[in-house]
Short mmCIF file of C-alpha atoms and ligand atoms in Angstrom, two decimals:
data_model
loop_
_atom_site.label_atom_id
_atom_site.label_comp_id
_atom_site.label_asym_id
_atom_site.label_seq_id
_atom_site.Cartn_x
_atom_site.Cartn_y
_atom_site.Cartn_z
CA MET A 221 0.00 0.00 0.00
CA ASN A 222 2.80 2.31 0.97
CA TYR A 223 4.60 1.52 -2.30
CA LEU A 224 1.57 2.56 -4.31
CA LYS A 225 1.51 5.87 -2.49
CA HIS A 226 5.14 6.52 -3.40
CA ILE A 227 4.59 5.56 -7.02
CA GLY A 228 1.62 7.92 -7.21
CA LYS A 229 3.58 10.74 -5.62
CA TYR A 230 6.45 10.08 -8.04
CA PHE A 231 4.20 10.57 -11.05
CA ILE A 232 2.61 13.68 -9.56
CA MET A 233 6.14 15.00 -9.12
CA LEU A 234 6.91 14.31 -12.79
CA ARG A 235 3.89 16.40 -13.79
CA GLN A 236 5.44 19.40 -12.05
CA VAL A 237 8.85 18.66 -13.55
CA PHE A 238 7.67 18.67 -17.14
CA LYS A 239 6.53 22.27 -17.35
CA LYS A 240 7.92 24.99 -19.54
CA PRO A 241 11.03 26.51 -17.90
CA GLN A 242 10.31 29.95 -16.46
CA LYS A 243 13.34 31.56 -18.09
CA TRP A 244 15.19 30.00 -21.02
CA SER A 245 18.49 31.79 -20.48
CA VAL A 246 18.67 30.47 -16.91
CA PHE A 247 17.58 27.03 -18.04
CA ARG A 248 20.32 26.83 -20.67
CA GLU A 249 22.94 27.70 -18.08
CA LEU A 250 21.64 25.01 -15.75
CA LEU A 251 21.58 22.44 -18.51
CA PHE A 252 25.27 22.94 -19.27
CA ARG A 253 26.11 22.79 -15.60
CA GLU A 254 24.29 19.45 -15.29
CA ILE A 255 25.90 18.01 -18.41
CA ASP A 256 29.19 18.75 -16.75
CA ASP A 257 28.19 17.47 -13.30
CA LEU A 258 26.28 14.37 -14.34
CA GLY A 259 27.98 13.50 -17.62
CA LEU A 260 31.51 14.76 -18.17
CA LYS A 261 32.51 14.06 -14.57
CA SER A 262 31.47 10.40 -15.00
CA MET A 263 33.59 9.78 -18.09
CA GLY A 264 36.72 8.83 -16.18
CA ILE A 265 35.17 6.11 -14.07
CA ILE A 266 33.17 4.73 -16.99
CA MET A 267 36.30 4.44 -19.14
CA PHE A 268 38.31 2.87 -16.35
CA ILE A 269 35.74 0.24 -15.42
CA SER A 270 34.82 -0.57 -19.01
CA PHE A 271 38.43 -1.11 -20.03
CA PHE A 272 39.18 -3.59 -17.28
CA VAL A 273 35.88 -5.43 -17.36
CA GLY A 274 36.22 -5.73 -21.15
CA GLY A 275 39.58 -7.36 -20.55
CA VAL A 276 38.16 -9.76 -17.98
CA VAL A 277 35.27 -10.74 -20.25
CA ALA A 278 37.72 -11.56 -23.05
CA ILE A 279 39.98 -13.61 -20.75
CA GLN A 280 37.05 -15.51 -19.26
CA THR A 281 35.70 -16.28 -22.70
CA ALA A 282 39.12 -17.42 -23.90
CA LEU A 283 39.55 -19.72 -20.91
CA ASN A 284 36.13 -21.24 -21.44
CA VAL A 285 36.39 -21.95 -25.17
CA ASP A 286 39.65 -23.76 -24.92
CA SER A 287 38.75 -26.39 -27.50
CA PRO A 288 40.33 -27.05 -30.88
CA PHE A 289 36.89 -27.29 -32.52
CA ILE A 290 35.84 -23.74 -31.63
CA PRO A 291 37.43 -21.05 -33.80
CA LYS A 292 39.41 -18.48 -31.79
CA TYR A 293 37.70 -15.52 -33.42
CA LEU A 294 34.62 -16.40 -31.38
CA ILE A 295 36.36 -14.85 -28.37
CA GLY A 296 36.26 -11.41 -29.96
CA PHE A 297 32.75 -12.02 -31.19
CA ALA A 298 31.38 -13.07 -27.79
CA THR A 299 33.19 -10.30 -25.97
CA LYS A 300 31.72 -7.71 -28.33
CA ARG A 301 28.21 -9.14 -27.98
CA GLY A 302 28.34 -9.25 -24.21
CA ILE A 303 29.67 -5.74 -23.92
CA ILE A 304 27.27 -4.13 -26.37
CA LEU A 305 24.14 -5.97 -25.28
CA GLU A 306 24.42 -6.12 -21.53
CA PHE A 307 27.60 -4.90 -19.99
CA ALA A 308 27.68 -1.36 -21.34
CA PRO A 309 24.01 -0.40 -21.07
CA THR A 310 23.01 -2.26 -17.90
CA PHE A 311 26.11 -2.68 -15.81
CA MET A 312 27.23 0.88 -16.47
CA SER A 313 23.79 2.18 -15.55
CA ILE A 314 24.05 0.47 -12.18
CA ILE A 315 27.43 2.14 -11.67
CA LEU A 316 25.90 5.48 -12.64
CA ALA A 317 22.96 4.86 -10.34
CA GLY A 318 25.47 4.68 -7.51
CA LYS A 319 27.56 7.63 -8.55
CA VAL A 320 25.05 10.05 -10.05
CA GLY A 321 22.02 8.86 -8.08
CA SER A 322 23.59 9.42 -4.68
CA TYR A 323 24.86 12.80 -5.85
CA ILE A 324 21.40 13.91 -6.96
CA THR A 325 19.66 12.73 -3.80
CA SER A 326 22.19 14.18 -1.41
CA SER A 327 22.44 17.54 -3.16
CA MET A 328 18.67 17.94 -3.43
CA GLY A 329 18.10 16.54 0.06
CA THR A 330 20.56 19.04 1.50
CA MET A 331 18.74 21.81 -0.34
CA ARG A 332 15.51 20.59 1.22
CA VAL A 333 16.70 20.39 4.83
CA THR A 334 18.54 23.73 4.67
CA GLU A 335 15.36 25.36 3.31
CA GLN A 336 16.96 26.24 -0.03
CA ILE A 337 14.03 24.61 -1.81
CA ASP A 338 11.62 26.68 0.29
CA ALA A 339 13.65 29.73 -0.68
CA LEU A 340 13.12 28.89 -4.37
CA GLU A 341 9.40 28.41 -3.82
CA VAL A 342 9.08 31.67 -1.92
CA MET A 343 10.64 33.50 -4.85
CA GLY A 344 7.87 32.12 -7.03
CA ILE A 345 9.95 29.45 -8.74
CA ASN A 346 8.67 25.99 -9.60
CA SER A 347 11.48 24.24 -7.74
CA LEU A 348 10.87 20.78 -9.25
CA ASN A 349 10.97 22.13 -12.77
CA TYR A 350 13.99 24.25 -11.97
CA LEU A 351 16.02 21.53 -10.27
CA VAL A 352 15.01 18.31 -11.99
CA LEU A 353 14.25 19.06 -15.65
CA PRO A 354 17.82 20.11 -16.53
CA LYS A 355 19.12 16.94 -14.86
CA ILE A 356 16.79 14.72 -16.87
CA LEU A 357 17.57 16.38 -20.18
CA ALA A 358 21.31 16.40 -19.50
CA ALA A 359 21.22 12.68 -18.76
CA LEU A 360 19.00 11.80 -21.74
CA PHE A 361 21.41 13.61 -24.00
CA PHE A 362 24.71 12.52 -22.48
CA TYR A 363 24.17 8.93 -21.28
CA PRO A 364 23.96 7.42 -24.75
CA ILE A 365 27.37 9.00 -25.35
CA LEU A 366 28.71 7.50 -22.12
CA ILE A 367 27.35 4.07 -23.07
CA LEU A 368 28.96 4.24 -26.53
CA LEU A 369 32.20 5.20 -24.85
CA SER A 370 31.85 2.26 -22.51
CA MET A 371 31.37 -0.16 -25.45
CA PHE A 372 34.41 1.22 -27.17
CA MET A 373 36.61 1.00 -24.07
CA GLY A 374 35.37 -2.48 -23.23
CA ILE A 375 36.29 -3.82 -26.66
CA ILE A 376 39.70 -2.13 -26.46
CA GLY A 377 40.15 -3.70 -23.03
CA GLY A 378 39.54 -7.13 -24.53
CA TYR A 379 42.11 -6.46 -27.23
CA TYR A 380 44.80 -5.56 -24.71
CA ALA A 381 43.95 -8.60 -22.62
CA GLY A 382 44.82 -10.72 -25.65
CA LEU A 383 48.08 -8.89 -26.19
CA LEU A 384 49.15 -9.25 -22.58
CA THR A 385 48.12 -12.84 -21.89
CA ASP A 386 48.78 -14.73 -25.13
CA LEU A 387 45.43 -16.47 -24.69
CA PHE A 388 44.35 -15.48 -28.23
CA TYR A 389 45.74 -13.66 -31.23
CA SER A 390 44.93 -10.02 -31.85
CA GLU A 391 44.11 -10.79 -35.49
CA ASP A 392 41.47 -13.33 -34.44
CA TYR A 393 40.03 -10.87 -31.93
CA ILE A 394 39.77 -8.09 -34.49
CA TYR A 395 38.20 -10.45 -36.98
CA GLY A 396 35.75 -11.57 -34.30
CA ILE A 397 34.59 -8.13 -33.31
CA GLN A 398 33.89 -7.25 -36.94
CA LEU A 399 31.97 -10.42 -37.56
CA ASP A 400 28.22 -10.25 -38.08
CA PHE A 401 27.88 -6.63 -37.01
CA ASP A 402 24.22 -5.76 -36.48
CA PRO A 403 23.44 -2.04 -35.97
CA TYR A 404 20.17 -3.04 -34.29
CA TYR A 405 22.18 -4.12 -31.26
CA ILE A 406 23.56 -0.62 -30.87
CA LYS A 407 20.07 0.81 -31.17
CA TYR A 408 18.88 -1.69 -28.59
CA ALA A 409 21.63 -0.69 -26.18
CA LEU A 410 21.01 3.02 -26.65
CA THR A 411 17.28 2.58 -26.09
CA LYS A 412 18.14 1.02 -22.77
CA ALA A 413 20.57 3.85 -22.03
CA VAL A 414 17.87 6.45 -22.56
CA VAL A 415 15.32 4.65 -20.40
CA PHE A 416 17.87 4.10 -17.63
CA ALA A 417 19.02 7.73 -17.83
CA PHE A 418 15.46 8.76 -17.02
CA VAL A 419 15.34 6.35 -14.07
CA ILE A 420 18.77 7.37 -12.76
CA THR A 421 17.78 11.03 -12.55
CA THR A 422 14.13 10.92 -11.51
CA ILE A 423 14.12 8.29 -8.75
CA PRO A 424 16.99 9.92 -6.82
CA ALA A 425 15.41 13.34 -7.40
CA TYR A 426 12.20 12.03 -5.84
CA HIS A 427 14.06 10.74 -2.79
CA GLY A 428 16.01 13.97 -2.38
CA PHE A 429 13.14 16.35 -2.94
CA TYR A 430 10.87 14.82 -0.32
CA VAL A 431 13.44 14.33 2.45
CA LYS A 432 12.20 15.30 5.90
CA GLY A 433 14.50 15.94 8.83
CA GLY A 434 18.23 16.54 8.92
CA SER A 435 21.53 15.35 7.51
CA LEU A 436 21.02 11.83 8.83
CA GLU A 437 17.85 11.49 6.76
CA VAL A 438 19.66 12.86 3.71
CA GLY A 439 22.21 10.05 4.05
CA ARG A 440 19.48 7.46 4.46
CA ALA A 441 17.60 8.84 1.47
CA SER A 442 20.72 8.56 -0.70
CA THR A 443 21.15 4.91 0.18
CA LYS A 444 17.49 4.22 -0.47
CA ALA A 445 17.62 6.05 -3.78
CA VAL A 446 20.56 4.00 -5.02
CA VAL A 447 18.93 0.73 -3.97
CA TRP A 448 15.62 1.56 -5.61
CA THR A 449 17.20 2.93 -8.76
CA SER A 450 19.21 -0.28 -9.14
CA ILE A 451 16.18 -2.47 -8.55
CA VAL A 452 14.12 -0.57 -11.10
CA ILE A 453 16.96 -0.75 -13.65
CA ILE A 454 17.31 -4.52 -13.21
CA LEU A 455 13.57 -5.07 -13.56
CA LEU A 456 13.22 -2.74 -16.55
CA ASN A 457 16.25 -4.42 -18.11
CA TYR A 458 14.45 -7.73 -17.96
CA PHE A 459 11.31 -6.39 -19.61
CA LEU A 460 13.17 -4.33 -22.19
CA THR A 461 15.31 -7.29 -23.20
CA GLN A 462 12.20 -9.39 -23.69
CA MET A 463 10.47 -6.65 -25.63
CA LEU A 464 13.35 -5.65 -27.86
CA LEU A 465 15.04 -9.01 -28.50
CA GLY A 466 12.29 -11.52 -27.74
CA MET B 1378 -2.03 45.52 5.08
CA ILE B 1379 -1.86 41.80 5.73
CA GLU B 1380 -5.00 40.42 7.33
CA VAL B 1381 -5.19 37.00 8.94
CA LYS B 1382 -8.58 35.61 9.95
CA ASP B 1383 -9.20 32.51 11.99
CA LEU B 1384 -6.16 30.56 10.80
CA TYR B 1385 -5.98 26.82 11.53
CA LYS B 1386 -3.10 24.52 10.71
CA GLU B 1387 -2.61 20.91 11.73
CA PHE B 1388 -0.06 18.19 11.07
CA ASN B 1389 -1.14 14.55 11.19
CA GLY B 1390 -3.97 15.27 13.59
CA SER B 1391 -2.18 17.62 15.99
CA THR B 1392 -3.32 21.21 15.65
CA VAL B 1393 -0.48 23.74 15.76
CA LEU B 1394 -2.42 26.92 14.97
CA LYS B 1395 -5.90 27.13 16.47
CA GLY B 1396 -7.63 30.18 15.07
CA ILE B 1397 -5.24 33.11 14.77
CA SER B 1398 -6.68 36.48 13.73
CA THR B 1399 -4.56 39.58 13.44
CA THR B 1400 -3.40 42.35 11.11
CA PHE B 1401 0.01 43.69 10.08
CA GLU B 1402 0.49 47.26 8.92
CA LYS B 1403 2.75 48.99 6.45
CA GLY B 1404 6.04 50.47 7.61
CA LYS B 1405 6.01 48.54 10.86
CA THR B 1406 8.18 45.83 12.28
CA ASN B 1407 5.87 43.17 13.63
CA MET B 1408 7.28 40.52 15.93
CA ILE B 1409 5.98 37.06 16.65
CA ILE B 1410 7.23 35.69 19.94
CA GLY B 1411 6.56 32.46 21.77
CA GLN B 1412 8.19 29.38 23.13
CA SER B 1413 10.12 26.99 20.93
CA GLY B 1414 7.55 24.79 19.24
CA SER B 1415 4.72 27.28 19.65
CA GLY B 1416 4.24 27.49 15.89
CA LYS B 1417 6.04 30.68 14.89
CA THR B 1418 7.72 29.14 11.87
CA VAL B 1419 4.54 27.34 10.88
CA PHE B 1420 2.64 30.63 11.05
CA LEU B 1421 5.19 32.37 8.86
CA LYS B 1422 5.18 29.52 6.35
CA CYS B 1423 1.39 29.74 6.15
CA LEU B 1424 1.71 33.42 5.27
CA LEU B 1425 4.34 32.58 2.66
CA GLY B 1426 2.10 29.90 1.20
CA LEU B 1427 4.58 27.11 1.92
CA HIS B 1428 2.02 25.46 4.21
CA ILE B 1429 -1.62 25.28 3.20
CA PRO B 1430 -3.80 26.06 6.23
CA GLU B 1431 -6.81 23.85 6.96
CA LYS B 1432 -8.99 26.88 7.58
CA GLY B 1433 -8.78 30.64 7.60
CA ILE B 1434 -8.21 33.62 5.34
CA ILE B 1435 -4.92 35.37 4.63
CA SER B 1436 -5.14 38.49 2.52
CA PHE B 1437 -2.32 40.67 1.19
CA ASP B 1438 -3.66 44.14 0.41
CA GLY B 1439 -6.91 42.56 -0.69
CA ARG B 1440 -5.39 39.57 -2.51
CA ILE B 1441 -6.80 36.53 -0.77
CA GLN B 1442 -4.18 33.79 -0.85
CA SER B 1443 -6.44 30.75 -1.11
CA GLU B 1444 -8.35 32.25 -4.04
CA LEU B 1445 -5.30 32.85 -6.20
CA GLY B 1446 -4.40 30.62 -9.13
CA ILE B 1447 -0.90 29.21 -9.50
CA LYS B 1448 0.24 32.14 -11.67
CA GLU B 1449 -1.19 34.84 -9.39
CA ARG B 1450 0.30 33.08 -6.42
CA ARG B 1451 3.74 33.18 -8.03
CA GLN B 1452 3.20 36.88 -8.70
CA LEU B 1453 2.28 37.47 -5.07
CA ARG B 1454 5.42 35.63 -4.04
CA GLN B 1455 7.52 37.99 -6.10
CA ASP B 1456 6.28 40.71 -3.74
CA MET B 1457 7.62 38.73 -0.78
CA GLY B 1458 11.11 38.54 0.63
CA MET B 1459 12.06 35.90 3.15
CA VAL B 1460 15.05 35.55 5.43
CA PHE B 1461 15.13 31.91 6.54
CA GLN B 1462 16.20 30.70 9.96
CA GLY B 1463 19.43 29.24 8.56
CA GLY B 1464 19.87 31.78 5.78
CA ALA B 1465 19.04 29.24 3.04
CA LEU B 1466 21.59 30.70 0.65
CA PHE B 1467 22.18 28.56 -2.43
CA ASP B 1468 25.49 26.98 -1.54
CA SER B 1469 26.49 26.11 -5.09
CA LEU B 1470 26.33 29.79 -6.06
CA THR B 1471 28.57 32.70 -5.10
CA ILE B 1472 27.21 35.57 -3.03
CA GLU B 1473 26.81 37.67 -6.15
CA GLU B 1474 25.00 34.87 -8.00
CA ASN B 1475 22.77 34.30 -4.99
CA ILE B 1476 21.53 37.86 -5.06
CA LEU B 1477 21.47 38.03 -8.86
CA PHE B 1478 19.29 34.96 -8.92
CA PRO B 1479 15.81 36.51 -8.52
CA LEU B 1480 16.78 39.36 -10.86
CA LYS B 1481 17.87 36.94 -13.57
CA MET B 1482 14.77 34.84 -13.10
CA PHE B 1483 12.18 37.60 -13.11
CA THR B 1484 13.53 40.73 -14.77
CA ASP B 1485 14.85 41.63 -18.20
CA LYS B 1486 17.48 44.05 -16.95
CA SER B 1487 20.87 44.15 -18.62
CA LYS B 1488 23.78 42.43 -16.92
CA SER B 1489 25.30 45.72 -15.76
CA GLU B 1490 21.99 47.02 -14.38
CA MET B 1491 21.60 43.80 -12.43
CA LEU B 1492 25.12 44.00 -11.03
CA ASP B 1493 24.50 47.60 -9.99
CA ARG B 1494 21.43 46.51 -8.11
CA VAL B 1495 23.33 43.66 -6.44
CA ASN B 1496 26.05 46.00 -5.29
CA ALA B 1497 23.46 48.49 -4.07
CA VAL B 1498 21.79 45.96 -1.78
CA LEU B 1499 25.12 44.55 -0.62
CA ASN B 1500 26.04 48.10 0.28
CA ARG B 1501 22.74 48.50 2.05
CA VAL B 1502 23.54 45.56 4.34
CA LYS B 1503 27.09 46.90 4.74
CA LEU B 1504 28.98 44.08 3.06
CA GLU B 1505 32.02 44.58 0.86
CA ASN B 1506 34.33 42.35 -1.15
CA VAL B 1507 32.22 39.26 -0.80
CA ASN B 1508 30.84 39.08 -4.35
CA ASN B 1509 32.85 36.08 -5.46
CA LYS B 1510 32.88 34.16 -2.21
CA PHE B 1511 30.70 31.15 -1.52
CA PRO B 1512 28.24 31.13 1.41
CA ALA B 1513 30.32 28.56 3.31
CA GLU B 1514 33.22 31.03 3.35
CA LEU B 1515 31.24 33.66 5.29
CA SER B 1516 30.52 33.94 9.01
CA GLY B 1517 26.99 33.37 10.29
CA GLY B 1518 26.32 37.09 10.67
CA MET B 1519 27.53 37.81 7.16
CA GLN B 1520 25.38 35.01 5.76
CA LYS B 1521 22.33 36.54 7.47
CA ARG B 1522 23.15 39.86 5.87
CA VAL B 1523 23.45 38.27 2.45
CA ALA B 1524 20.10 36.59 3.07
CA ILE B 1525 18.59 39.99 3.86
CA ALA B 1526 20.18 41.47 0.74
CA ARG B 1527 18.72 38.68 -1.38
CA ALA B 1528 15.32 39.15 0.24
CA ILE B 1529 15.14 42.86 -0.58
CA VAL B 1530 16.75 42.84 -4.02
CA MET B 1531 13.38 42.65 -5.78
CA ASN B 1532 11.89 45.51 -3.73
CA PRO B 1533 9.39 43.35 -1.87
CA LYS B 1534 6.24 44.71 -0.29
CA TYR B 1535 6.35 42.10 2.44
CA LEU B 1536 9.45 40.99 4.31
CA PHE B 1537 9.49 37.92 6.53
CA CYS B 1538 12.35 36.98 8.83
CA ASP B 1539 12.56 33.73 10.78
CA GLU B 1540 14.79 34.36 13.78
CA PRO B 1541 17.15 36.65 11.90
CA ASN B 1542 19.58 36.96 14.78
CA SER B 1543 19.62 33.51 16.34
CA GLY B 1544 23.15 32.28 16.81
CA LEU B 1545 24.70 35.73 16.61
CA ASP B 1546 26.59 37.66 19.27
CA PRO B 1547 24.59 40.49 20.91
CA ARG B 1548 26.33 43.22 18.97
CA THR B 1549 25.90 41.64 15.55
CA ALA B 1550 22.31 40.79 16.50
CA THR B 1551 21.62 44.45 17.19
CA VAL B 1552 23.15 45.44 13.86
CA ILE B 1553 20.87 43.00 12.04
CA ASP B 1554 17.81 44.18 14.01
CA ASN B 1555 18.46 47.80 13.25
CA LEU B 1556 19.09 46.99 9.62
CA ILE B 1557 15.73 45.29 9.31
CA GLN B 1558 13.96 48.16 11.01
CA GLU B 1559 15.66 50.77 8.84
CA ILE B 1560 14.78 48.88 5.67
CA THR B 1561 11.18 48.54 6.82
CA ASP B 1562 10.90 52.24 7.46
CA GLU B 1563 12.83 53.32 4.38
CA TYR B 1564 10.84 51.27 1.86
CA GLN B 1565 7.55 51.34 3.81
CA ILE B 1566 7.12 47.57 3.69
CA ILE B 1567 5.36 45.19 6.02
CA THR B 1568 7.88 43.25 8.04
CA ILE B 1569 7.11 40.23 10.18
CA ILE B 1570 9.87 38.80 12.36
CA ASN B 1571 9.90 35.59 14.37
CA SER B 1572 12.05 35.86 17.42
CA HIS B 1573 12.71 34.60 20.87
CA ASP B 1574 15.38 37.17 21.49
CA MET B 1575 13.78 39.50 24.03
CA ASN B 1576 16.42 42.08 23.40
CA SER B 1577 15.36 42.62 19.80
CA VAL B 1578 11.70 42.48 20.78
CA MET B 1579 12.23 45.42 23.15
CA GLU B 1580 14.39 47.24 20.62
CA ILE B 1581 12.40 47.07 17.41
CA GLY B 1582 9.05 45.41 18.14
CA GLU B 1583 6.48 47.98 17.07
CA LYS B 1584 3.80 45.34 17.27
CA ILE B 1585 4.28 42.16 19.23
CA ILE B 1586 2.22 39.03 18.99
CA PHE B 1587 2.63 36.35 21.61
CA LEU B 1588 1.77 32.83 20.47
CA LYS B 1589 0.76 30.27 23.01
CA ASN B 1590 -1.13 27.00 22.61
CA GLY B 1591 -1.89 27.80 18.99
CA ILE B 1592 -3.51 31.20 19.50
CA ASN B 1593 -2.26 34.76 19.74
CA ALA B 1594 -2.56 35.00 23.49
CA TRP B 1595 -1.47 38.61 23.63
CA GLU B 1596 -0.79 41.56 21.30
CA GLY B 1597 0.72 44.96 21.99
CA THR B 1598 3.67 47.31 21.56
CA ASN B 1599 7.11 47.07 23.12
CA GLU B 1600 6.01 49.56 25.74
CA GLU B 1601 2.83 47.76 26.60
CA ILE B 1602 4.77 44.57 27.13
CA PHE B 1603 6.36 46.16 30.20
CA GLU B 1604 3.01 47.04 31.68
CA THR B 1605 0.96 44.00 30.84
CA GLU B 1606 -0.49 41.89 33.62
CA ASN B 1607 -1.10 38.97 31.28
CA GLU B 1608 0.29 36.02 33.20
CA ALA B 1609 1.44 33.99 30.23
CA VAL B 1610 3.37 36.90 28.75
CA VAL B 1611 4.95 37.80 32.06
CA GLU B 1612 5.94 34.22 32.63
CA PHE B 1613 7.51 33.91 29.16
CA VAL B 1614 9.14 37.31 28.74
CA TYR B 1615 10.30 37.80 32.30
CA SER B 1616 11.61 34.32 32.88
CA SER B 1617 15.11 35.75 33.00
CA ASN B 1618 16.20 37.72 36.05
CA LEU B 1619 17.72 40.41 33.90
CA PHE B 1620 14.44 41.23 32.19
CA LYS B 1621 12.61 41.03 35.51
CA LYS B 1622 14.88 43.77 36.79
CA VAL B 1623 14.52 45.81 33.61
CA ARG B 1624 10.78 45.62 33.99
CA GLU B 1625 10.83 46.64 37.63
CA ALA B 1626 13.04 49.59 36.80
CA TYR B 1627 10.76 50.61 33.93
CA LEU B 1628 7.63 50.36 36.04
CA SER B 1629 9.07 52.27 39.00
CA LYS B 1630 10.16 55.05 36.67
CA THR B 1631 6.80 55.51 34.99
CA LYS B 1632 4.71 55.33 38.16
N1 ATP C 2248 6.30 19.97 8.44
C1 ATP C 2248 5.84 19.62 9.64
N2 ATP C 2248 5.26 18.41 9.81
C2 ATP C 2248 4.78 18.04 11.02
N3 ATP C 2248 4.84 18.81 12.12
C3 ATP C 2248 5.40 20.01 12.02
C4 ATP C 2248 5.94 20.48 10.77
N4 ATP C 2248 6.44 21.72 10.97
C5 ATP C 2248 6.23 22.00 12.27
N5 ATP C 2248 5.60 21.00 12.91
C6 ATP C 2248 5.22 20.99 14.32
O1 ATP C 2248 4.60 22.21 14.61
C7 ATP C 2248 4.98 22.68 15.90
C8 ATP C 2248 5.46 24.12 15.80
O2 ATP C 2248 6.70 24.15 15.10
P1 ATP C 2248 7.43 25.49 14.70
O3 ATP C 2248 8.60 25.10 13.89
O4 ATP C 2248 6.46 26.43 14.09
O5 ATP C 2248 7.90 26.06 16.09
P2 ATP C 2248 8.66 27.43 16.37
O6 ATP C 2248 7.75 28.25 17.22
O7 ATP C 2248 9.12 28.03 15.11
O8 ATP C 2248 9.87 26.93 17.24
P3 ATP C 2248 11.39 27.45 17.25
O9 ATP C 2248 11.39 28.68 18.09
O10 ATP C 2248 12.13 26.35 17.91
O11 ATP C 2248 11.82 27.69 15.85
C9 ATP C 2248 6.02 21.72 16.41
O12 ATP C 2248 5.40 20.90 17.37
C10 ATP C 2248 6.43 20.92 15.22
O13 ATP C 2248 6.71 19.60 15.59
MG1 MG C 2249 11.04 28.35 14.17
#
C-alpha cells in the first residue's frame, strides 16, 4: 500500500517537472552545468571500469572456449556481444545509479533540509521544474554517449587482454569483433541507455526532494535512492530485453 | 495591510495553529514571539504559502491567498522577501550569483543594471568584497546579511524573517535588528519577524504578537509589554532575572 503511495507521488512529481522553464536563459545555463556534473565528470570512471571489465570478459571467454573445434575468433565475437548488449548499457547504468544517483539525492536533500528549496518556492519558482528538468535532459542527452564510450573501451580492453596474456591472437580478436555486425544491437543498447538515464535522474530526485528531517535522513535517502534505482533498472532491463530481442 | 482571519493549521492530527486572527500594517516591524515549538515558523510559512492552512483567510492588500491561481500566487510571491532561519543561501552559487538569482529569473534588466542593483543591496547591508565568495566562506552574521540582501533585491512589499539573529553575538544581533527596522521604514514595507530574542523584541518590536497553545494570546507594543499583567506573557518574557529587573526599573520610573 505504501509503495503505491510513493509511485503515485512520483508521477505527480513528474507532472510538475515537465513544465515549460520559467526563463530560457537560466535554463540553458543550468543544462550545461548538469551536463558537466552528471555526464563529463562520470567519463573517467566509466572508461576505467569498461576497459578492465572488457579485458576480464575476453579472458574468461578465452579460458572457457579452450577447445580445438571452436574457432578463436569467437572470443572477440562473444566479448563484443556481451559488452554491447548487456555490460555497457546495464552494468554501467548500475554504476551510474550509484555515482550520479547518490549525488542527486544528497544535493537535493541538502537543499531541502537547509530550506533552499523553500527559498526557491518563496521566490515564485517551480522548484521541481527548476532543479530536476535540466538533470533529466542532461542525462537523456549525455548517457547514450557514455554508453557508446563504454562499449568502445570495453572492446579495447579485450584487445589488450589478448596482447598481454597470449590467450588469443589479436588478429582473431579483431576479426571476431567485426563479424556479423548488427546495428540493431547498438540501437537496442542506446534505447536502454535512454530509459535508464530517465530512471537514474528521476528516482533519486524524488528521494532527495521529499526528504524530511536533517543530515542523517539525507544520508538514508541517498542509500534508499541507489537501492531503488538499481532495482528498477534490473527489472526494466528484464522487460526491455524481452520486448526488444524476444 | 496583511490580514489574517481565523487561521488553523494541523499536522497529522495535531493542531499547531488554532484560530489566529490579526493584522500587520505597512512600515512597521511586527514581531511574533513564543516558546520553541509554539508554531512561529509554521505561522510564517502559512503566510508565505509554503504550508496550506486547513482553515482561515490570509489576505495581502486585498489579494486573498487561497483564491489565487498558480500564476497569481507566483506573482504574489515575487512581492515577498524571506530571510530563513538558517539563511538558506544557495550553496552552489557565489554571493553575487545568490543575489542576482531573482533578478535573472524575473527581470529583463541588462547584466550591468543587475550587477549595480546587487552592489546596491550589498552596500545596504554593509557588506564589501564578498561578491565572489561562496556562502560557506562567510561567518553566520555575514550570511544573514546576504540573506537579507537577497530578500530585498526585488523591492518586496512584504518581508518575513525567521529568527534573523539567532546564533549571533549580541552586537551583531543588534546590527541585524536595526538593519531590518531601517529597511522597513525606508521602503515602507510590512515586516514580520519571528524571534525569541527579548532584546530585539524590546528594541524594534512595534507590534508584538505572543503565540501560546496555537492562538495569539497577547498583542501589543514594546512599551505595553512592560506594563501587561497577562500572566502567560509575564511568565515567558520575564523568565530571566535580567528582564525582571529591567521591567521593575521601567515600572518604578513611569509610576
Ligand atoms: N512539516 C511539519 N510536519 C509536522 N509537524 C510540524 C511540521 N512543521 C512543524 N511541525 C510541528 O509544529 C509545531 C510548531 O513548530 P514550529 O517550527 O512552528 O515552532 P517554532 O515556534 O518556530 O519553534 P522554534 O522557536 O524552535 O523555531 C512543532 O510541534 C512541530 O513539531
Ligand atoms: Mg522556528
